[in-house]
GROMACS .gro file of C-alpha atoms in nm:
model
  408
    1ASP     CA    1 -15.302  -0.578   0.656
    2LEU     CA    2 -15.532  -0.516   0.953
    3GLY     CA    3 -15.614  -0.718   1.258
    4VAL     CA    4 -15.958  -0.735   1.414
    5ASP     CA    5 -15.879  -0.453   1.659
    6VAL     CA    6 -15.828  -0.089   1.561
    7LEU     CA    7 -15.733   0.154   1.836
    8ASP     CA    8 -15.903   0.473   1.953
    9SER     CA    9 -15.633   0.556   2.207
   10SER     CA   10 -15.372   0.829   2.181
   11GLU     CA   11 -15.039   0.901   2.350
   12ILE     CA   12 -14.846   1.224   2.399
   13PHE     CA   13 -14.469   1.255   2.378
   14ASP     CA   14 -14.299   1.531   2.578
   15PRO     CA   15 -13.962   1.620   2.416
   16GLN     CA   16 -13.846   1.801   2.729
   17THR     CA   17 -13.880   1.503   2.960
   18ARG     CA   18 -13.863   1.240   2.684
   19THR     CA   19 -14.164   1.066   2.829
   20ILE     CA   20 -14.486   0.932   2.680
   21THR     CA   21 -14.816   0.967   2.863
   22PRO     CA   22 -15.172   0.859   2.771
   23GLY     CA   23 -15.377   1.114   2.578
   24PRO     CA   24 -15.751   1.149   2.529
   25ALA     CA   25 -15.939   0.879   2.339
   26LEU     CA   26 -16.065   0.946   1.986
   27ALA     CA   27 -16.438   0.936   1.925
   28GLU     CA   28 -16.385   0.675   1.655
   29ALA     CA   29 -16.119   0.402   1.637
   30ARG     CA   30 -15.918   0.429   1.316
   31ALA     CA   31 -15.607   0.307   1.135
   32HIS     CA   32 -15.430   0.418   0.814
   33HIS     CA   33 -15.554   0.772   0.871
   34VAL     CA   34 -15.369   1.102   0.833
   35ALA     CA   35 -15.251   1.312   1.127
   36LEU     CA   36 -15.078   1.650   1.124
   37SER     CA   37 -15.054   1.955   1.349
   38TYR     CA   38 -15.199   2.295   1.259
   39PHE     CA   39 -15.269   2.624   1.433
   40ASP     CA   40 -15.602   2.791   1.504
   41GLY     CA   41 -15.484   3.132   1.612
   42ALA     CA   42 -15.227   3.077   1.886
   43ASN     CA   43 -15.350   2.730   1.978
   44GLU     CA   44 -15.193   2.417   1.833
   45HIS     CA   45 -15.413   2.130   1.720
   46VAL     CA   46 -15.366   1.790   1.556
   47LEU     CA   47 -15.604   1.677   1.282
   48PHE     CA   48 -15.698   1.307   1.250
   49ALA     CA   49 -15.892   1.232   0.932
   50GLY     CA   50 -16.013   0.931   0.735
   51GLY     CA   51 -15.859   0.587   0.773
   52VAL     CA   52 -16.033   0.256   0.820
   53ALA     CA   53 -16.245   0.115   1.101
   54ALA     CA   54 -16.205  -0.226   1.261
   55LEU     CA   55 -16.218  -0.530   1.038
   56ASP     CA   56 -16.569  -0.670   0.997
   57THR     CA   57 -16.527  -1.041   1.061
   58GLN     CA   58 -16.847  -1.120   0.872
   59THR     CA   59 -16.748  -0.949   0.548
   60ASN     CA   60 -16.371  -0.956   0.608
   61LEU     CA   61 -16.362  -0.590   0.509
   62ALA     CA   62 -16.239  -0.283   0.692
   63PRO     CA   63 -16.465   0.006   0.589
   64ALA     CA   64 -16.304   0.341   0.510
   65LEU     CA   65 -16.394   0.643   0.725
   66ALA     CA   66 -16.497   0.995   0.629
   67SER     CA   67 -16.493   1.135   0.980
   68ALA     CA   68 -16.230   1.374   1.121
   69GLU     CA   69 -16.132   1.479   1.472
   70SER     CA   70 -15.910   1.750   1.615
   71TYR     CA   71 -15.692   1.733   1.924
   72ASP     CA   72 -15.653   2.061   2.117
   73ALA     CA   73 -15.306   2.060   2.273
   74THR     CA   74 -15.394   2.341   2.513
   75GLN     CA   75 -15.712   2.182   2.648
   76ASN     CA   76 -15.595   1.821   2.602
   77VAL     CA   77 -15.930   1.725   2.447
   78VAL     CA   78 -16.047   1.577   2.117
   79SER     CA   79 -16.350   1.712   1.933
   80PRO     CA   80 -16.520   1.652   1.593
   81ALA     CA   81 -16.369   1.838   1.296
   82GLY     CA   82 -16.617   1.784   1.015
   83SER     CA   83 -16.608   1.511   0.751
   84LEU     CA   84 -16.429   1.439   0.427
   85SER     CA   85 -16.644   1.466   0.116
   86ALA     CA   86 -16.575   1.094   0.064
   87ALA     CA   87 -16.438   0.822   0.290
   88GLN     CA   88 -16.073   0.735   0.222
   89SER     CA   89 -15.763   0.580   0.377
   90HIS     CA   90 -15.387   0.547   0.317
   91ALA     CA   91 -15.361   0.914   0.216
   92LYS     CA   92 -15.082   1.167   0.274
   93ILE     CA   93 -15.122   1.510   0.431
   94ALA     CA   94 -14.923   1.829   0.377
   95ARG     CA   95 -14.920   2.167   0.550
   96LEU     CA   96 -14.969   2.476   0.334
   97ASP     CA   97 -14.818   2.820   0.389
   98SER     CA   98 -15.175   2.951   0.419
   99GLY     CA   99 -15.223   2.740   0.730
  100GLY     CA  100 -15.450   2.490   0.560
  101LEU     CA  101 -15.387   2.119   0.514
  102LEU     CA  102 -15.401   1.919   0.189
  103ILE     CA  103 -15.498   1.551   0.199
  104VAL     CA  104 -15.406   1.364  -0.119
  105GLY     CA  105 -15.302   1.024  -0.248
  106GLY     CA  106 -15.562   0.821  -0.061
  107LYS     CA  107 -15.795   0.550  -0.184
  108ASP     CA  108 -16.163   0.480  -0.142
  109ALA     CA  109 -16.377   0.176  -0.216
  110THR     CA  110 -16.342   0.216  -0.593
  111GLY     CA  111 -15.982   0.332  -0.635
  112PRO     CA  112 -15.783   0.656  -0.600
  113ALA     CA  113 -15.968   0.912  -0.388
  114GLU     CA  114 -16.025   1.280  -0.453
  115ALA     CA  115 -15.793   1.532  -0.285
  116GLN     CA  116 -15.929   1.725   0.014
  117LEU     CA  117 -15.846   2.072   0.148
  118PHE     CA  118 -15.894   2.138   0.523
  119ASP     CA  119 -15.965   2.492   0.645
  120PRO     CA  120 -15.861   2.536   1.011
  121GLN     CA  121 -16.080   2.845   1.054
  122THR     CA  122 -16.404   2.674   0.958
  123ARG     CA  123 -16.288   2.320   1.047
  124SER     CA  124 -16.432   2.199   0.719
  125PHE     CA  125 -16.317   2.007   0.410
  126SER     CA  126 -16.360   2.077   0.040
  127ALA     CA  127 -16.278   1.855  -0.256
  128VAL     CA  128 -16.006   1.963  -0.501
  129SER     CA  129 -15.979   1.830  -0.855
  130SER     CA  130 -15.636   1.696  -0.941
  131VAL     CA  131 -15.473   1.633  -1.278
  132ALA     CA  132 -15.500   1.257  -1.218
  133ALA     CA  133 -15.644   1.108  -0.901
  134ARG     CA  134 -15.377   0.876  -0.765
  135SER     CA  135 -15.321   0.664  -0.456
  136GLY     CA  136 -14.986   0.582  -0.296
  137ALA     CA  137 -14.823   0.900  -0.425
  138ALA     CA  138 -14.516   1.059  -0.266
  139VAL     CA  139 -14.607   1.397  -0.117
  140ALA     CA  140 -14.396   1.690   0.004
  141SER     CA  141 -14.470   2.060   0.054
  142ARG     CA  142 -14.253   2.370   0.027
  143GLY     CA  143 -14.395   2.717   0.062
  144ARG     CA  144 -14.719   2.751  -0.129
  145GLU     CA  145 -14.662   2.437  -0.337
  146VAL     CA  146 -14.722   2.068  -0.273
  147LEU     CA  147 -14.561   1.797  -0.487
  148VAL     CA  148 -14.764   1.483  -0.558
  149ALA     CA  149 -14.540   1.235  -0.740
  150GLY     CA  150 -14.591   0.888  -0.880
  151GLY     CA  151 -14.859   0.668  -0.729
  152GLN     CA  152 -15.124   0.459  -0.901
  153SER     CA  153 -15.403   0.607  -1.111
  154ALA     CA  154 -15.685   0.443  -1.302
  155THR     CA  155 -15.440   0.373  -1.587
  156GLY     CA  156 -15.163   0.211  -1.376
  157PHE     CA  157 -14.843   0.309  -1.199
  158GLU     CA  158 -14.747   0.670  -1.268
  159ASP     CA  159 -14.416   0.829  -1.368
  160THR     CA  160 -14.583   1.171  -1.368
  161SER     CA  161 -14.618   1.434  -1.097
  162GLU     CA  162 -14.843   1.728  -1.026
  163VAL     CA  163 -14.819   2.039  -0.811
  164PHE     CA  164 -15.083   2.203  -0.593
  165ASP     CA  165 -15.058   2.581  -0.556
  166SER     CA  166 -15.224   2.718  -0.241
  167LEU     CA  167 -15.254   3.065  -0.397
  168SER     CA  168 -15.466   2.948  -0.690
  169GLY     CA  169 -15.608   2.646  -0.508
  170THR     CA  170 -15.550   2.426  -0.814
  171PHE     CA  171 -15.332   2.141  -0.938
  172SER     CA  172 -15.112   2.159  -1.249
  173ALA     CA  173 -14.886   1.908  -1.423
  174GLY     CA  174 -14.536   1.874  -1.278
  175ALA     CA  175 -14.208   1.713  -1.376
  176LEU     CA  176 -14.189   1.377  -1.550
  177LEU     CA  177 -14.009   1.123  -1.332
  178GLY     CA  178 -13.734   0.893  -1.451
  179SER     CA  179 -13.934   0.588  -1.342
  180ALA     CA  180 -14.281   0.500  -1.219
  181ARG     CA  181 -14.301   0.459  -0.844
  182TYR     CA  182 -14.574   0.380  -0.590
  183GLU     CA  183 -14.536   0.417  -0.211
  184ALA     CA  184 -14.207   0.605  -0.251
  185SER     CA  185 -14.085   0.872  -0.009
  186ALA     CA  186 -14.050   1.244  -0.084
  187THR     CA  187 -13.827   1.458   0.139
  188VAL     CA  188 -13.755   1.830   0.121
  189VAL     CA  189 -13.381   1.904   0.138
  190ASN     CA  190 -13.310   2.276   0.116
  191ASN     CA  191 -13.442   2.384  -0.224
  192GLU     CA  192 -13.502   2.042  -0.373
  193ILE     CA  193 -13.716   1.733  -0.314
  194VAL     CA  194 -13.563   1.385  -0.310
  195LEU     CA  195 -13.771   1.084  -0.417
  196VAL     CA  196 -13.650   0.750  -0.283
  197GLY     CA  197 -13.752   0.394  -0.370
  198GLY     CA  198 -14.111   0.282  -0.418
  199ARG     CA  199 -14.242   0.000  -0.631
  200ASP     CA  200 -14.361  -0.041  -0.986
  201ALA     CA  201 -14.575  -0.307  -1.151
  202ALA     CA  202 -14.299  -0.567  -1.102
  203SER     CA  203 -14.148  -0.513  -0.757
  204ALA     CA  204 -13.968  -0.267  -0.530
  205VAL     CA  205 -13.731  -0.023  -0.700
  206ASN     CA  206 -13.399   0.115  -0.576
  207SER     CA  207 -13.383   0.433  -0.780
  208VAL     CA  208 -13.345   0.781  -0.630
  209GLU     CA  209 -13.437   1.106  -0.804
  210ARG     CA  210 -13.385   1.472  -0.722
  211LEU     CA  211 -13.635   1.741  -0.824
  212GLN     CA  212 -13.456   2.073  -0.854
  213GLY     CA  213 -13.569   2.414  -0.978
  214VAL     CA  214 -13.666   2.765  -0.876
  215SER     CA  215 -14.004   2.625  -0.774
  216ILE     CA  216 -14.161   2.281  -0.751
  217GLY     CA  217 -14.370   2.357  -1.056
  218ALA     CA  218 -14.058   2.448  -1.256
  219SER     CA  219 -13.848   2.157  -1.130
  220SER     CA  220 -13.696   1.881  -1.338
  221ALA     CA  221 -13.600   1.533  -1.219
  222THR     CA  222 -13.243   1.405  -1.232
  223LYS     CA  223 -13.129   1.056  -1.143
  224HIS     CA  224 -12.932   1.001  -0.826
  225LEU     CA  225 -12.732   0.693  -0.725
  226ASP     CA  226 -12.936   0.381  -0.652
  227LEU     CA  227 -13.004   0.237  -0.309
  228ALA     CA  228 -12.829  -0.081  -0.204
  229THR     CA  229 -13.166  -0.229  -0.103
  230ALA     CA  230 -13.474  -0.173  -0.319
  231ARG     CA  231 -13.767  -0.083  -0.093
  232TYR     CA  232 -14.109   0.079  -0.061
  233ALA     CA  233 -14.328   0.209   0.225
  234HIS     CA  234 -14.010   0.310   0.411
  235THR     CA  235 -13.916   0.631   0.590
  236ALA     CA  236 -13.669   0.892   0.466
  237THR     CA  237 -13.557   1.157   0.714
  238TYR     CA  238 -13.328   1.454   0.658
  239PHE     CA  239 -13.084   1.475   0.947
  240ASP     CA  240 -12.765   1.664   0.871
  241ASN     CA  241 -12.545   1.807   0.595
  242ASP     CA  242 -12.772   1.708   0.305
  243GLN     CA  243 -12.804   1.347   0.418
  244LEU     CA  244 -13.114   1.127   0.429
  245LEU     CA  245 -13.161   0.835   0.665
  246ILE     CA  246 -13.355   0.557   0.488
  247VAL     CA  247 -13.513   0.305   0.726
  248GLY     CA  248 -13.714  -0.014   0.681
  249GLY     CA  249 -13.993  -0.072   0.433
  250TYR     CA  250 -14.056  -0.378   0.218
  251ASP     CA  251 -13.803  -0.535  -0.021
  252ARG     CA  252 -13.847  -0.683  -0.369
  253THR     CA  253 -14.019  -0.992  -0.230
  254GLY     CA  254 -14.263  -0.790  -0.023
  255THR     CA  255 -14.087  -0.891   0.298
  256PRO     CA  256 -14.030  -0.627   0.568
  257THR     CA  257 -13.664  -0.521   0.572
  258SER     CA  258 -13.456  -0.391   0.861
  259ALA     CA  259 -13.191  -0.246   0.628
  260ILE     CA  260 -13.082   0.111   0.696
  261GLU     CA  261 -12.899   0.334   0.449
  262ILE     CA  262 -12.768   0.689   0.434
  263VAL     CA  263 -12.797   0.888   0.112
  264ASP     CA  264 -12.534   1.163   0.100
  265LEU     CA  265 -12.636   1.420  -0.158
  266ASN     CA  266 -12.318   1.629  -0.134
  267ALA     CA  267 -12.093   1.329  -0.192
  268ALA     CA  268 -12.296   1.231  -0.497
  269ILE     CA  269 -12.240   1.573  -0.655
  270ALA     CA  270 -11.865   1.537  -0.607
  271ALA     CA  271 -11.867   1.187  -0.756
  272ALA     CA  272 -12.065   1.297  -1.060
  273THR     CA  273 -11.823   1.586  -1.117
  274SER     CA  274 -11.525   1.351  -1.121
  275GLY     CA  275 -11.699   1.110  -1.356
  276SER     CA  276 -11.752   0.845  -1.092
  277ALA     CA  277 -12.082   0.697  -0.989
  278THR     CA  278 -11.966   0.377  -0.827
  279THR     CA  279 -11.988   0.346  -0.449
  280THR     CA  280 -11.940   0.083  -0.185
  281PRO     CA  281 -12.166   0.032   0.116
  282THR     CA  282 -11.894   0.138   0.360
  283SER     CA  283 -11.789   0.445   0.159
  284THR     CA  284 -11.894   0.801   0.228
  285GLY     CA  285 -11.890   0.887  -0.143
  286GLY     CA  286 -12.133   0.872  -0.427
  287GLY     CA  287 -12.453   0.938  -0.239
  288LEU     CA  288 -12.491   0.588  -0.094
  289THR     CA  289 -12.310   0.554   0.233
  290ALA     CA  290 -12.279   0.338   0.538
  291PRO     CA  291 -12.592   0.126   0.533
  292THR     CA  292 -12.631   0.041   0.897
  293SER     CA  293 -12.819  -0.281   0.967
  294GLY     CA  294 -13.014  -0.572   0.830
  295GLY     CA  295 -12.722  -0.721   0.640
  296VAL     CA  296 -12.546  -0.395   0.563
  297ALA     CA  297 -12.253  -0.224   0.729
  298GLY     CA  298 -12.246   0.033   1.005
  299MET     CA  299 -12.442  -0.112   1.297
  300GLY     CA  300 -12.320  -0.467   1.325
  301GLY     CA  301 -12.446  -0.595   0.990
  302THR     CA  302 -12.242  -0.722   0.699
  303PRO     CA  303 -12.182  -0.503   0.395
  304GLY     CA  304 -12.455  -0.521   0.135
  305ALA     CA  305 -12.403  -0.503  -0.238
  306THR     CA  306 -12.420  -0.176  -0.427
  307THR     CA  307 -12.509  -0.177  -0.794
  308PRO     CA  308 -12.287   0.066  -0.989
  309THR     CA  309 -12.465   0.310  -1.218
  310THR     CA  310 -12.273   0.507  -1.479
  311GLY     CA  311 -11.900   0.555  -1.466
  312THR     CA  312 -11.623   0.370  -1.290
  313THR     CA  313 -11.355   0.459  -1.041
  314THR     CA  314 -10.989   0.381  -1.087
  315PRO     CA  315 -10.814   0.313  -0.754
  316VAL     CA  316 -10.539   0.556  -0.662
  317GLY     CA  317 -10.199   0.433  -0.776
  318THR     CA  318 -10.322   0.223  -1.069
  319THR     CA  319 -10.310   0.290  -1.440
  320PRO     CA  320 -10.627   0.249  -1.649
  321THR     CA  321 -10.618  -0.045  -1.887
  322GLY     CA  322 -10.488   0.042  -2.230
  323THR     CA  323 -10.293   0.351  -2.126
  324THR     CA  324  -9.921   0.396  -2.055
  325PRO     CA  325  -9.807   0.693  -1.851
  326ALA     CA  326  -9.530   0.877  -2.033
  327THR     CA  327  -9.285   1.129  -1.890
  328THR     CA  328  -9.075   1.348  -2.117
  329PRO     CA  329  -8.746   1.453  -1.955
  330ALA     CA  330  -8.686   1.829  -1.952
  331THR     CA  331  -8.406   1.979  -2.158
  332GLY     CA  332  -8.067   1.915  -2.004
  333SER     CA  333  -8.193   1.657  -1.761
  334THR     CA  334  -8.043   1.314  -1.723
  335THR     CA  335  -8.212   0.983  -1.669
  336PRO     CA  336  -8.068   0.804  -1.365
  337ALA     CA  337  -7.931   0.460  -1.439
  338SER     CA  338  -7.760   0.194  -1.232
  339GLY     CA  339  -7.541   0.355  -0.966
  340SER     CA  340  -7.764   0.666  -0.927
  341SER     CA  341  -7.795   0.840  -0.591
  342GLY     CA  342  -8.130   0.677  -0.520
  343SER     CA  343  -8.013   0.319  -0.581
  344SER     CA  344  -7.676   0.372  -0.409
  345LEU     CA  345  -7.825   0.518  -0.093
  346THR     CA  346  -8.096   0.252  -0.084
  347SER     CA  347  -7.835  -0.021  -0.123
  348THR     CA  348  -7.629   0.128   0.160
  349LEU     CA  349  -7.931   0.148   0.392
  350LEU     CA  350  -8.034  -0.211   0.320
  351GLN     CA  351  -7.679  -0.344   0.364
  352SER     CA  352  -7.637  -0.156   0.694
  353ALA     CA  353  -7.972  -0.283   0.824
  354LEU     CA  354  -7.882  -0.642   0.736
  355GLN     CA  355  -7.543  -0.613   0.905
  356ALA     CA  356  -7.696  -0.457   1.217
  357LEU     CA  357  -7.963  -0.726   1.235
  358THR     CA  358  -7.699  -1.000   1.209
  359ALA     CA  359  -7.473  -0.840   1.469
  360SER     CA  360  -7.752  -0.772   1.724
  361SER     CA  361  -7.944  -1.099   1.687
  362GLY     CA  362  -7.737  -1.273   1.953
  363SER     CA  363  -7.654  -0.974   2.172
  364GLY     CA  364  -7.987  -0.961   2.359
  365GLY     CA  365  -8.006  -0.584   2.320
  366GLY     CA  366  -8.351  -0.592   2.164
  367PHE     CA  367  -8.476  -0.321   1.932
  368SER     CA  368  -8.274  -0.045   2.099
  369GLY     CA  369  -7.959  -0.252   2.047
  370PHE     CA  370  -8.044  -0.300   1.683
  371LEU     CA  371  -8.094   0.077   1.631
  372SER     CA  372  -7.758   0.154   1.793
  373THR     CA  373  -7.577  -0.107   1.581
  374PHE     CA  374  -7.758   0.010   1.267
  375ALA     CA  375  -7.650   0.373   1.319
  376GLN     CA  376  -7.286   0.273   1.372
  377THR     CA  377  -7.287   0.038   1.072
  378LEU     CA  378  -7.450   0.297   0.845
  379LEU     CA  379  -7.191   0.558   0.935
  380GLN     CA  380  -6.907   0.314   0.870
  381ASN     CA  381  -7.051   0.217   0.530
  382LEU     CA  382  -7.099   0.579   0.427
  383LEU     CA  383  -6.746   0.675   0.523
  384GLY     CA  384  -6.568   0.351   0.453
  385GLY     CA  385  -6.699   0.241   0.112
  386GLY     CA  386  -6.923  -0.043   0.227
  387SER     CA  387  -7.206   0.046  -0.010
  388THR     CA  388  -7.247  -0.090  -0.358
  389GLY     CA  389  -7.322   0.104  -0.673
  390GLY     CA  390  -7.142   0.377  -0.868
  391GLY     CA  391  -6.860   0.522  -0.654
  392SER     CA  392  -6.765   0.409  -0.307
  393GLY     CA  393  -6.896   0.520   0.027
  394LEU     CA  394  -6.998   0.879   0.096
  395SER     CA  395  -6.798   1.019  -0.196
  396GLY     CA  396  -6.984   0.793  -0.441
  397ILE     CA  397  -7.325   0.897  -0.308
  398LEU     CA  398  -7.238   1.266  -0.314
  399SER     CA  399  -7.107   1.229  -0.670
  400SER     CA  400  -7.433   1.067  -0.776
  401LEU     CA  401  -7.643   1.339  -0.610
  402LEU     CA  402  -7.440   1.605  -0.791
  403GLY     CA  403  -7.491   1.445  -1.132
  404GLY     CA  404  -7.180   1.230  -1.153
  405GLY     CA  405  -7.372   0.907  -1.213
  406SER     CA  406  -7.377   0.752  -1.556
  407ALA     CA  407  -7.642   0.871  -1.800
  408THR     CA  408  -7.795   0.700  -2.093
   0.00000   0.00000   0.00000
């Protein structure tokens, strides 16, 4: 997935002016590396570590890198920052509450690479033994813990997770996932972590899981509503009111997708409570809402299909199959029959409207003429007995309203 050229250039985005300007060049060109900011005292830095060098056209291989560099935002310079204990690429990086950085989920020349811990004070790396070395894992940090979920180990695609604790400096087994997933996304949303998509041994998956608990280590995974488009190597960004924006990635055929979806976690909780887990792409319910491009609704695309999970929704105003709504009249009540107040008044209104429409059709008075004629005709029918049903005119309607209609 690399071309012949790998870049050593950098660019700096200024959020105040919304402009991008050239930054200092790296000492070594690299791709598929990790990059994350950290602080050394009061100064902010950005660590660049690992990755691959330019493709060797003779061997058709892109060698992995062990080198690391640090960008000093105050001085606007890049300087060496030690080396990984082993060259690796395609890793993930997480910030710890201690200020350190954890690099995990990468791969080296032989398979999954060993996790690395970066110390900003000494600008050095140390290897950390994990429960199972894995590449392509989903990684997210919260407080002193880092979740490493799924991925591919020496035994295949993983449905396990593990948790790194910065206090003890060790990994321990975490929650069992509902499905194996590689190159999924992991996003912190308040006090939980949401895993989205990924791929297994067959193809991309569309499942979503939520890890909830008092800590990451004590969390358990629960299934969320599926995506409309199965995908992996996508982005998942928290943006507002417990919603995740899911963008791009690769679909089941391995083709890049432009589909965009919104996962609404609050709506999913409401749907589960009511026994419904079926959503439509243009709905705001059920956790899967308003996919916005690439063949789905919201930004000019056409609605995509959503696969229902458990439960169904009965549209408002319909009766579920096999059931008959029954109403038991209260004691002393009567059941309106023909000639009741409702049918008599309705008949009078319809008759008056028809008469007014006939009378005004040739007068040229338009809608205002119709309304005037309708009001006059209605009054005449109410007072003069023009309505049909039990009783005549206004007296018949009043009698029906007061209980004088026939009862069964």
